[in-house]
XYZ file of C-alpha atoms in Angstrom:
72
model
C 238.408 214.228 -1.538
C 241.434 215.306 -3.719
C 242.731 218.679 -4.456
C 242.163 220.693 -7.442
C 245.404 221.774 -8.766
C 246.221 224.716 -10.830
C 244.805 224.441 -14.372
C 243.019 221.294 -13.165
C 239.082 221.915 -14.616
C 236.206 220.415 -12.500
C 232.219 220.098 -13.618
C 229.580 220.134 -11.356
C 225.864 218.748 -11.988
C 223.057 219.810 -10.270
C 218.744 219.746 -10.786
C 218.739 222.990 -8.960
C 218.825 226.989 -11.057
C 219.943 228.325 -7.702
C 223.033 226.234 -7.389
C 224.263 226.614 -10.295
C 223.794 230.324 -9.742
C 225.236 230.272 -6.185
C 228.330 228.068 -8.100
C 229.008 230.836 -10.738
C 229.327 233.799 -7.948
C 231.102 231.806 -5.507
C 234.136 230.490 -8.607
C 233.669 234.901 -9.144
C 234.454 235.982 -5.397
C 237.463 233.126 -5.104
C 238.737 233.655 -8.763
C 237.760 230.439 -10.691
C 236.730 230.542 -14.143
C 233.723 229.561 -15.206
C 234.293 227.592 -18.409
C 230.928 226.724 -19.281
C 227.330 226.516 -18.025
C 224.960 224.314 -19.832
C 220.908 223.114 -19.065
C 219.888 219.771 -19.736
C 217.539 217.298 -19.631
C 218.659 216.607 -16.157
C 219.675 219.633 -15.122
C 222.664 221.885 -15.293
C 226.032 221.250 -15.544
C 228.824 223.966 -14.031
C 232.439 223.167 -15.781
C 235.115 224.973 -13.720
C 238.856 225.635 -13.858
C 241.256 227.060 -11.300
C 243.482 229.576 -12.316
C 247.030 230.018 -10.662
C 246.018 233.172 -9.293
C 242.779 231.784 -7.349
C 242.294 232.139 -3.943
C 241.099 228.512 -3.619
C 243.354 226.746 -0.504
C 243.949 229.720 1.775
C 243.086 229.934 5.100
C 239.185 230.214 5.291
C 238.689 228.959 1.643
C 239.079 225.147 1.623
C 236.041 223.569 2.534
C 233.679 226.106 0.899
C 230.274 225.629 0.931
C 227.856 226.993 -1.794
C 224.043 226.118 -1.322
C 224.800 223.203 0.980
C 227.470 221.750 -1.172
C 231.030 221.593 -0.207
C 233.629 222.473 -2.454
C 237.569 221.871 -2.647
């Protein structure tokens, strides 16, 4: 696993509504943008940057898990 850096943009796919739901309030609560959200044939696709001021890599916050899927 490698570490999402500051600025660094990440995009999740997923088959599943509720993921990409749980996705967009989780990058809310741990300040993460949400740069884009689109449905497709295959499912969606949840495009992600982190912003210096995110909370991502504190204490508590690394190893997140959102609908069974760890993140960071």
């Amino acid at each position: 696993m490698r570490r999402l850096d500051a600025g660094g943009t990440l995009t999740i796919l997923t088959d599943r509504s509720a993921v990409a739901a749980d996705l967009q309030a989780w990058a809310r609560m741990v300040a993460v943008e949400v740069t884009g959200v689109e449905e497709g044939p295959g499912g969606w696709a949840v495009r992600l940057r982190r912003g210096p001021g995110s909370r991502l890599g504190g204490r508590g916050l690394d190893g997140d898990r959102v609908a069974g899927i760890r993140l960071f």
